[in-house]
Amino acid sequence: MTKRIKNIHKMTDNKFLNLYTMDTIHPDGSNGIYQVASRAKCKEELKLMTRKNEPDGVIIYSLYGEKKDKVVLIRQYRYPIDDYIYEFPAGLVEKGEDFLTSGIREMKEETGLTLEPLSVDSCFSKPFFTTIGMTDESCATVYGYASGTPCRDYQEGSEDIEIVLADKEEVKRILKEENVAIMCAYMLMHFLQAEDGHAFDFLE
């Protein structure tokens, strides 16, 4: 494969997210510049350098209730849109932590609920890239059943999160009327089509 990247320059030094600029060569031979945001602390940790797709984060698709007919969502304020958006509970995978453990921890921190994760084939849970034109970030998915009483006791002071237990009627309203993260939206469309209690049949 023709070498496309000549040099990489780290532009910022932040805790959670950094900007990198790359000197590139286009297919027609001309030179270019490309910028990418990454969770990597240094350029050696960029995925284009390691050639490994370790998950930066985890999202949790979980069902709730005796009939397993509700999905656990959060309604969270996000600065890039200066508004609230519906998402699955999610968060970063901490160093030395596997993504299943991250999913259990993040569910508790964001919703107060206890997550019982399912064991699924890696084709459903492996890390997939989120917005590859802008970032090398990838997230793994944890599926499971949530129990307990929702609460905000474990949320950080910087978080503005409402816990939502949505049935199909509410999910349809959310998709029609609200801001929704795309990774969450596709799963919610699937949730709408599944019979109550059988939303995870596709994992078998």
Coordinates of N, CA, C and O in Angstrom, one line a residue, residues 11-175:
M11 N -1.2 18.6 18.4 CA -1.5 20.0 18.4 C -2.0 20.4 19.8 O -1.9 21.6 20.2
T12 N -2.5 19.5 20.6 CA -3.0 19.8 22.0 C -2.5 18.8 23.0 O -2.0 17.8 22.6
D13 N -2.6 19.2 24.2 CA -2.2 18.3 25.3 C -3.3 18.3 26.4 O -3.1 18.8 27.5
N14 N -4.4 17.6 26.1 CA -5.6 17.6 27.0 C -5.7 16.2 27.6 O -5.2 15.2 27.1
K15 N -6.6 16.1 28.6 CA -6.7 14.9 29.4 C -7.5 13.8 28.6 O -7.1 12.7 28.6
F16 N -8.6 14.2 28.0 CA -9.5 13.3 27.4 C -9.5 13.2 25.9 O -9.9 12.2 25.3
L17 N -9.1 14.3 25.2 CA -9.2 14.4 23.8 C -8.2 15.3 23.3 O -8.0 16.4 23.8
N18 N -7.5 14.9 22.2 CA -6.4 15.7 21.6 C -6.6 15.8 20.1 O -7.2 14.9 19.4
L19 N -6.0 16.9 19.5 CA -6.0 17.1 18.1 C -4.7 16.8 17.5 O -3.6 17.3 18.0
Y20 N -4.7 16.1 16.4 CA -3.4 15.8 15.7 C -3.6 16.2 14.2 O -4.7 16.1 13.6
T21 N -2.5 16.8 13.7 CA -2.5 17.2 12.3 C -1.5 16.3 11.5 O -0.4 16.0 12.0
M22 N -1.9 15.8 10.4 CA -1.1 14.9 9.6 C -0.8 15.6 8.2 O -1.6 16.2 7.6
D23 N 0.5 15.5 7.8 CA 0.9 15.8 6.5 C 0.7 14.6 5.6 O 1.2 13.5 5.9
T24 N -0.1 14.7 4.6 CA -0.6 13.6 3.8 C -0.2 13.7 2.3 O 0.1 14.8 1.8
I25 N -0.3 12.5 1.7 CA -0.2 12.5 0.2 C -1.5 11.9 -0.4 O -1.9 10.8 0.0
H26 N -2.1 12.7 -1.2 CA -3.4 12.3 -1.9 C -3.1 11.2 -2.9 O -2.0 11.1 -3.4
P27 N -4.1 10.5 -3.3 CA -4.0 9.5 -4.4 C -3.4 10.0 -5.7 O -2.7 9.3 -6.4
D28 N -3.7 11.3 -6.0 CA -3.1 11.9 -7.2 C -1.7 12.4 -7.0 O -1.1 13.0 -8.0
G29 N -1.1 12.2 -5.8 CA 0.3 12.6 -5.6 C 0.4 14.0 -5.0 O 1.5 14.4 -4.6
S30 N -0.6 14.7 -4.9 CA -0.5 16.1 -4.3 C -0.5 15.9 -2.7 O -0.9 14.9 -2.2
N31 N 0.0 17.0 -2.1 CA 0.2 17.0 -0.7 C -1.1 17.6 0.0 O -1.8 18.4 -0.6
G32 N -1.3 17.2 1.2 CA -2.5 17.7 1.9 C -2.3 17.7 3.4 O -1.2 17.3 3.9
I33 N -3.3 18.2 4.1 CA -3.2 18.2 5.6 C -4.6 17.7 6.1 O -5.6 18.0 5.5
Y34 N -4.5 16.8 7.1 CA -5.7 16.2 7.6 C -5.6 16.3 9.1 O -4.6 16.0 9.7
Q35 N -6.7 16.6 9.8 CA -6.8 16.7 11.2 C -7.7 15.7 11.8 O -8.7 15.4 11.2
V36 N -7.3 15.1 12.9 CA -8.1 14.1 13.6 C -8.1 14.3 15.1 O -7.0 14.6 15.7
A37 N -9.2 14.1 15.7 CA -9.3 14.1 17.1 C -9.1 12.6 17.7 O -9.6 11.7 17.0
S38 N -8.5 12.5 18.8 CA -8.2 11.1 19.3 C -8.1 11.1 20.8 O -7.8 12.1 21.4
R39 N -8.5 10.0 21.4 CA -8.3 9.8 22.8 C -6.8 9.5 23.2 O -6.4 9.5 24.3
A40 N -6.0 9.3 22.2 CA -4.6 8.9 22.4 C -3.9 10.1 23.1 O -4.0 11.2 22.7
K41 N -3.0 9.7 24.0 CA -2.3 10.7 24.8 C -1.0 11.2 24.0 O -0.5 12.2 24.3
C42 N -0.6 10.4 23.1 CA 0.6 10.7 22.3 C 0.4 10.1 20.9 O -0.4 9.1 20.7
K43 N 1.2 10.5 19.9 CA 1.0 10.0 18.5 C 1.3 8.5 18.4 O 0.8 7.8 17.6
E44 N 2.2 8.0 19.3 CA 2.5 6.6 19.3 C 1.4 5.7 19.6 O 1.3 4.5 19.3
E45 N 0.4 6.3 20.3 CA -0.8 5.5 20.7 C -2.0 5.7 19.7 O -3.0 5.0 19.9
L46 N -1.8 6.5 18.7 CA -2.9 6.6 17.7 C -3.1 5.2 17.0 O -2.1 4.4 16.8
K47 N -4.3 4.9 16.7 CA -4.6 3.6 16.1 C -3.9 3.4 14.8 O -3.6 2.2 14.4
L48 N -3.7 4.5 14.0 CA -2.9 4.3 12.8 C -1.5 3.9 13.0 O -0.8 3.4 12.1
M49 N -1.0 4.1 14.3 CA 0.4 3.7 14.6 C 0.4 2.3 15.2 O 1.2 1.4 14.9
T50 N -0.6 2.0 16.1 CA -0.6 0.7 16.8 C -1.2 -0.4 15.9 O -0.9 -1.6 16.1
R51 N -2.0 0.0 15.0 CA -2.8 -1.0 14.1 C -3.6 -1.9 15.0 O -4.0 -3.0 14.6
K52 N -4.0 -1.4 16.2 CA -4.9 -2.2 17.1 C -6.1 -1.3 17.4 O -6.0 -0.1 17.6
N53 N -7.3 -2.0 17.3 CA -8.5 -1.3 17.6 C -9.0 -1.7 19.0 O -10.0 -2.4 19.2
E54 N -8.4 -1.1 20.0 CA -8.9 -1.3 21.4 C -10.0 -0.3 21.7 O -9.9 0.9 21.2
P55 N -11.0 -0.7 22.4 CA -12.1 0.3 22.6 C -11.8 1.4 23.5 O -11.2 1.2 24.6
D56 N -12.0 2.6 23.0 CA -11.9 3.8 23.9 C -13.0 3.9 24.9 O -12.9 4.4 26.0
G57 N -14.2 3.5 24.4 CA -15.4 3.6 25.2 C -16.3 2.4 25.1 O -16.1 1.5 24.4
V58 N -17.4 2.5 25.8 CA -18.4 1.5 25.8 C -19.8 2.1 25.9 O -20.0 3.1 26.5
I59 N -20.7 1.5 25.1 CA -22.1 1.9 25.2 C -22.9 0.7 25.7 O -22.6 -0.5 25.4
I60 N -24.0 1.0 26.4 CA -24.8 -0.1 27.1 C -26.2 -0.1 26.6 O -27.0 0.8 26.8
Y61 N -26.5 -1.2 25.9 CA -27.9 -1.4 25.4 C -28.5 -2.4 26.4 O -28.2 -3.6 26.4
S62 N -29.4 -1.9 27.2 CA -30.0 -2.8 28.3 C -31.5 -2.7 28.3 O -32.1 -1.6 28.0
L63 N -32.1 -3.8 28.7 CA -33.6 -3.8 28.9 C -33.9 -3.8 30.4 O -33.1 -4.3 31.2
Y64 N -35.1 -3.3 30.7 CA -35.5 -3.1 32.1 C -37.0 -3.5 32.2 O -37.8 -3.5 31.3
G65 N -37.3 -4.0 33.4 CA -38.7 -4.3 33.8 C -38.9 -5.8 33.8 O -38.2 -6.6 33.2
E66 N -40.0 -6.2 34.5 CA -40.3 -7.6 34.6 C -40.6 -8.3 33.2 O -40.2 -9.4 33.0
K67 N -41.2 -7.5 32.3 CA -41.4 -8.0 31.0 C -40.3 -7.7 30.0 O -40.4 -8.0 28.8
K68 N -39.3 -7.0 30.5 CA -38.2 -6.6 29.6 C -38.7 -5.8 28.4 O -38.2 -6.0 27.3
D69 N -39.6 -4.9 28.7 CA -40.3 -4.2 27.6 C -39.9 -2.7 27.6 O -40.5 -1.9 27.0
K70 N -38.8 -2.3 28.4 CA -38.4 -1.0 28.4 C -36.9 -1.0 28.2 O -36.2 -1.9 28.5
V71 N -36.4 0.1 27.6 CA -35.0 0.2 27.3 C -34.4 1.4 28.2 O -35.1 2.4 28.4
V72 N -33.2 1.2 28.7 CA -32.6 2.2 29.5 C -31.9 3.2 28.7 O -30.9 2.9 27.9
L73 N -32.3 4.5 28.8 CA -31.7 5.6 28.1 C -31.3 6.7 29.1 O -31.7 6.7 30.2
I74 N -30.4 7.6 28.6 CA -30.2 8.8 29.3 C -30.5 10.0 28.4 O -30.3 9.9 27.2
R75 N -30.9 11.1 29.0 CA -31.1 12.3 28.3 C -30.1 13.3 28.9 O -30.2 13.7 30.1
Q76 N -29.1 13.6 28.1 CA -27.9 14.3 28.7 C -27.6 15.6 27.9 O -27.7 15.7 26.7
Y77 N -27.2 16.6 28.7 CA -26.8 17.9 28.1 C -25.4 17.7 27.5 O -24.5 17.2 28.1
R78 N -25.3 18.2 26.2 CA -24.0 18.1 25.5 C -23.6 19.5 24.9 O -24.4 20.1 24.2
Y79 N -22.4 19.9 25.3 CA -22.0 21.2 24.9 C -21.9 21.5 23.4 O -22.3 22.6 22.9
P80 N -21.5 20.5 22.5 CA -21.4 20.7 21.1 C -22.7 21.2 20.4 O -22.7 21.9 19.4
I81 N -23.9 20.8 21.0 CA -25.1 21.3 20.5 C -25.9 22.2 21.4 O -27.0 22.7 21.1
D82 N -25.3 22.5 22.6 CA -26.0 23.3 23.6 C -27.4 22.9 23.8 O -28.3 23.7 23.8
D83 N -27.6 21.6 24.0 CA -28.9 21.1 24.1 C -28.8 19.6 24.7 O -27.7 19.1 24.9
Y84 N -30.0 19.1 24.9 CA -30.0 17.7 25.4 C -30.2 16.7 24.3 O -30.8 17.0 23.3
I85 N -29.6 15.5 24.5 CA -29.7 14.5 23.5 C -29.9 13.1 24.2 O -29.4 12.9 25.3
Y86 N -30.7 12.3 23.5 CA -30.9 10.9 24.1 C -29.8 10.0 23.6 O -29.4 10.0 22.5
E87 N -29.3 9.2 24.6 CA -28.2 8.3 24.3 C -28.4 7.0 25.2 O -29.2 7.0 26.1
F88 N -27.6 6.0 24.9 CA -27.5 4.9 25.8 C -26.5 5.3 26.9 O -25.6 6.2 26.6
P89 N -26.6 4.8 28.1 CA -25.5 5.0 29.1 C -24.2 4.6 28.4 O -24.1 3.6 27.7
A90 N -23.1 5.3 28.7 CA -21.9 5.1 28.0 C -20.7 5.8 28.8 O -21.0 6.6 29.7
G91 N -19.5 5.4 28.4 CA -18.4 6.1 29.1 C -17.1 5.5 28.5 O -17.1 4.6 27.7
L92 N -16.0 6.0 29.1 CA -14.7 5.6 28.6 C -14.2 4.3 29.4 O -14.6 4.1 30.5
V93 N -13.5 3.5 28.7 CA -12.9 2.3 29.3 C -11.6 2.8 30.0 O -10.7 3.4 29.4
E94 N -11.5 2.5 31.3 CA -10.3 3.0 32.0 C -9.2 2.0 31.8 O -9.4 0.9 31.4
K95 N -8.0 2.5 32.0 CA -6.8 1.7 31.8 C -6.8 0.5 32.7 O -7.1 0.5 33.9
G96 N -6.5 -0.7 32.0 CA -6.5 -2.0 32.8 C -7.9 -2.6 33.0 O -8.0 -3.6 33.6
E97 N -8.9 -1.9 32.4 CA -10.3 -2.4 32.6 C -10.8 -3.0 31.3 O -10.6 -2.5 30.2
D98 N -11.5 -4.2 31.4 CA -12.1 -4.7 30.1 C -13.5 -4.0 30.0 O -14.0 -3.5 30.9
F99 N -14.0 -4.1 28.7 CA -15.1 -3.2 28.4 C -16.4 -3.7 29.1 O -17.3 -2.9 29.4
L100 N -16.5 -5.0 29.5 CA -17.7 -5.5 30.2 C -17.7 -4.9 31.6 O -18.7 -4.4 32.1
T101 N -16.5 -4.8 32.3 CA -16.4 -4.2 33.6 C -16.8 -2.7 33.5 O -17.4 -2.1 34.3
S102 N -16.3 -2.1 32.4 CA -16.6 -0.7 32.1 C -18.1 -0.5 32.0 O -18.6 0.5 32.6
G103 N -18.8 -1.4 31.3 CA -20.2 -1.2 31.1 C -21.0 -1.3 32.4 O -21.9 -0.5 32.7
I104 N -20.6 -2.3 33.3 CA -21.2 -2.4 34.6 C -21.0 -1.1 35.4 O -21.9 -0.6 36.1
R105 N -19.8 -0.6 35.4 CA -19.4 0.5 36.2 C -20.2 1.8 35.7 O -20.7 2.5 36.5
E106 N -20.1 2.0 34.4 CA -20.8 3.2 33.8 C -22.3 3.1 34.0 O -22.9 4.2 34.3
M107 N -22.9 2.0 33.9 CA -24.3 1.9 34.2 C -24.7 2.3 35.6 O -25.6 3.1 35.8
K108 N -23.9 1.9 36.6 CA -24.1 2.2 38.0 C -23.9 3.7 38.1 O -24.7 4.4 38.8
E109 N -22.8 4.3 37.6 CA -22.5 5.7 37.8 C -23.5 6.6 37.2 O -23.9 7.6 37.8
E110 N -24.0 6.3 36.0 CA -24.9 7.2 35.3 C -26.4 7.0 35.7 O -27.2 8.0 35.6
T111 N -26.8 5.8 36.0 CA -28.2 5.5 36.3 C -28.5 5.0 37.7 O -29.7 5.0 38.0
G112 N -27.5 4.5 38.4 CA -27.8 3.9 39.7 C -28.3 2.4 39.5 O -28.5 1.7 40.5
L113 N -28.4 1.9 38.3 CA -28.9 0.6 38.1 C -27.8 -0.4 38.0 O -26.7 -0.1 37.7
T114 N -28.2 -1.7 38.3 CA -27.2 -2.8 38.3 C -27.4 -3.5 36.9 O -28.5 -3.9 36.6
L115 N -26.3 -3.7 36.2 CA -26.3 -4.3 34.9 C -25.9 -5.8 35.0 O -24.8 -6.1 35.6
E116 N -26.7 -6.7 34.5 CA -26.3 -8.1 34.3 C -26.0 -8.3 32.8 O -26.9 -8.4 32.0
P117 N -24.7 -8.3 32.4 CA -24.3 -8.3 31.0 C -24.5 -9.7 30.4 O -24.4 -10.7 31.1
L118 N -24.8 -9.7 29.1 CA -25.0 -11.0 28.4 C -23.6 -11.3 27.7 O -22.9 -10.4 27.4
S119 N -23.4 -12.6 27.6 CA -22.2 -13.1 26.8 C -22.7 -13.2 25.4 O -23.6 -14.0 25.1
V120 N -22.0 -12.5 24.5 CA -22.5 -12.5 23.1 C -21.3 -12.7 22.2 O -20.1 -12.5 22.6
D121 N -21.6 -13.1 20.9 CA -20.5 -13.3 19.9 C -19.8 -11.9 19.7 O -20.5 -10.9 19.7
S122 N -18.5 -12.0 19.4 CA -17.8 -10.7 19.3 C -18.2 -9.9 18.1 O -17.9 -8.7 18.1
C123 N -18.9 -10.5 17.1 CA -19.4 -9.7 16.0 C -20.4 -8.7 16.5 O -20.6 -7.7 15.7
F124 N -21.0 -8.8 17.6 CA -22.0 -7.9 18.1 C -21.4 -6.9 19.1 O -21.9 -5.8 19.3
S125 N -20.3 -7.3 19.8 CA -19.8 -6.5 20.9 C -18.4 -5.8 20.6 O -18.0 -5.0 21.3
K126 N -17.7 -6.3 19.5 CA -16.4 -5.7 19.3 C -16.4 -4.2 19.0 O -17.5 -3.7 18.7
P127 N -15.3 -3.5 19.2 CA -15.4 -2.1 19.0 C -15.5 -1.7 17.6 O -14.9 -2.2 16.7
F128 N -16.5 -0.8 17.4 CA -16.7 -0.2 16.0 C -16.4 1.3 16.1 O -16.6 2.0 17.2
F129 N -16.0 1.9 15.0 CA -15.6 3.3 15.0 C -16.9 4.2 15.0 O -17.9 3.8 14.4
T130 N -16.7 5.3 15.6 CA -17.9 6.2 15.8 C -18.1 7.2 14.7 O -19.1 7.1 14.0
T131 N -17.1 8.0 14.5 CA -17.2 9.1 13.4 C -15.9 9.1 12.7 O -15.1 10.0 13.0
I132 N -15.6 8.2 11.9 CA -14.2 7.9 11.4 C -13.6 9.1 10.6 O -12.4 9.2 10.5
G133 N -14.5 9.9 10.0 CA -14.0 11.1 9.3 C -13.4 12.1 10.1 O -12.7 13.0 9.7
M134 N -13.6 12.0 11.5 CA -13.2 13.1 12.4 C -12.3 12.5 13.5 O -11.5 13.2 14.1
T135 N -12.5 11.2 13.9 CA -11.8 10.7 15.0 C -11.5 9.2 14.8 O -12.3 8.5 14.1
D136 N -10.5 8.7 15.5 CA -10.2 7.3 15.5 C -10.9 6.6 16.7 O -10.6 5.4 17.0
E137 N -11.7 7.3 17.4 CA -12.4 6.7 18.6 C -13.3 5.5 18.2 O -13.9 5.5 17.1
S138 N -13.3 4.5 19.0 CA -14.1 3.3 18.8 C -14.8 2.9 20.1 O -14.2 3.2 21.2
C139 N -16.0 2.3 20.0 CA -16.7 1.9 21.2 C -17.2 0.5 21.1 O -17.6 0.1 20.0
A140 N -17.1 -0.3 22.2 CA -17.6 -1.6 22.2 C -19.0 -1.5 22.8 O -19.4 -0.5 23.5
T141 N -19.9 -2.5 22.5 CA -21.2 -2.5 23.0 C -21.4 -3.6 24.0 O -21.1 -4.8 23.8
V142 N -22.0 -3.3 25.2 CA -22.4 -4.3 26.2 C -23.9 -4.4 26.2 O -24.7 -3.4 26.2
Y143 N -24.4 -5.6 26.1 CA -25.9 -5.9 26.1 C -26.2 -6.5 27.5 O -25.4 -7.3 28.0
G144 N -27.4 -6.2 28.0 CA -27.7 -6.9 29.3 C -29.1 -6.4 29.8 O -29.8 -5.7 29.2
Y145 N -29.3 -6.9 31.0 CA -30.6 -6.6 31.7 C -30.2 -5.7 33.0 O -29.3 -6.0 33.7
A146 N -31.0 -4.6 33.1 CA -30.8 -3.7 34.2 C -31.8 -3.9 35.3 O -33.0 -4.2 35.0
S147 N -31.4 -3.7 36.5 CA -32.4 -3.9 37.7 C -32.0 -2.8 38.7 O -31.0 -2.2 38.7
G148 N -33.0 -2.6 39.6 CA -32.8 -1.7 40.7 C -33.7 -0.4 40.5 O -34.5 -0.4 39.6
T149 N -33.4 0.6 41.3 CA -34.2 1.8 41.2 C -33.3 2.9 40.7 O -32.2 3.2 41.2
P150 N -33.7 3.6 39.6 CA -32.9 4.6 39.0 C -32.6 5.7 40.0 O -33.5 6.1 40.8
C151 N -31.4 6.2 40.0 CA -31.0 7.3 40.9 C -29.8 8.1 40.3 O -29.1 7.5 39.5
R152 N -29.6 9.3 40.7 CA -28.5 10.1 40.2 C -27.4 10.2 41.3 O -26.5 11.1 41.2
D153 N -27.4 9.4 42.3 CA -26.5 9.5 43.4 C -25.0 9.3 43.0 O -24.1 9.8 43.7
Y154 N -24.7 8.6 41.9 CA -23.4 8.3 41.5 C -22.8 9.2 40.4 O -21.7 9.0 39.9
Q155 N -23.7 10.1 39.9 CA -23.3 11.0 38.8 C -22.3 12.1 39.3 O -22.4 12.5 40.5
E156 N -21.4 12.5 38.5 CA -20.4 13.5 38.8 C -21.1 14.9 38.7 O -22.1 15.1 38.0
G157 N -20.6 15.9 39.5 CA -21.2 17.2 39.5 C -21.2 17.9 38.1 O -22.0 18.8 37.9
S158 N -20.3 17.5 37.2 CA -20.3 18.1 35.9 C -21.3 17.5 35.0 O -21.5 18.0 33.8
E159 N -21.9 16.4 35.4 CA -22.9 15.7 34.5 C -24.3 16.2 34.7 O -24.8 16.4 35.8
D160 N -25.0 16.4 33.6 CA -26.4 16.8 33.6 C -27.2 15.7 32.9 O -27.4 15.7 31.7
I161 N -27.6 14.7 33.6 CA -28.1 13.4 33.1 C -29.5 13.1 33.7 O -29.6 13.0 34.9
E162 N -30.5 12.9 32.9 CA -31.8 12.4 33.3 C -31.9 10.9 32.9 O -31.5 10.6 31.8
I163 N -32.3 10.1 33.8 CA -32.5 8.6 33.5 C -33.9 8.4 32.9 O -34.9 8.8 33.5
V164 N -33.9 7.7 31.8 CA -35.2 7.4 31.1 C -35.4 5.9 30.9 O -34.5 5.3 30.3
L165 N -36.5 5.4 31.3 CA -36.9 4.0 31.1 C -38.0 4.1 30.1 O -39.2 4.3 30.4
A166 N -37.7 3.8 28.8 CA -38.7 4.1 27.7 C -39.3 2.8 27.2 O -38.6 1.8 26.8
D167 N -40.6 2.8 27.1 CA -41.3 1.7 26.4 C -41.4 2.1 24.9 O -40.9 3.1 24.5
K168 N -42.0 1.2 24.1 CA -42.1 1.4 22.7 C -42.7 2.7 22.3 O -42.3 3.4 21.4
E169 N -43.8 3.1 22.9 CA -44.5 4.3 22.6 C -43.6 5.5 22.8 O -43.5 6.4 22.0
E170 N -42.8 5.5 23.9 CA -41.9 6.6 24.2 C -40.7 6.6 23.3 O -40.3 7.7 22.9
V171 N -40.2 5.4 23.0 CA -39.1 5.3 22.0 C -39.5 5.9 20.7 O -38.7 6.7 20.0
K172 N -40.7 5.6 20.2 CA -41.2 6.2 18.9 C -41.3 7.7 19.0 O -40.9 8.4 18.0
R173 N -41.7 8.2 20.1 CA -41.8 9.7 20.2 C -40.4 10.3 20.2 O -40.2 11.3 19.6
I174 N -39.5 9.7 21.0 CA -38.1 10.2 21.0 C -37.5 10.2 19.6 O -36.9 11.2 19.3
L175 N -37.6 9.1 18.9 CA -37.1 9.1 17.5 C -37.7 10.2 16.6 O -37.0 10.7 15.8

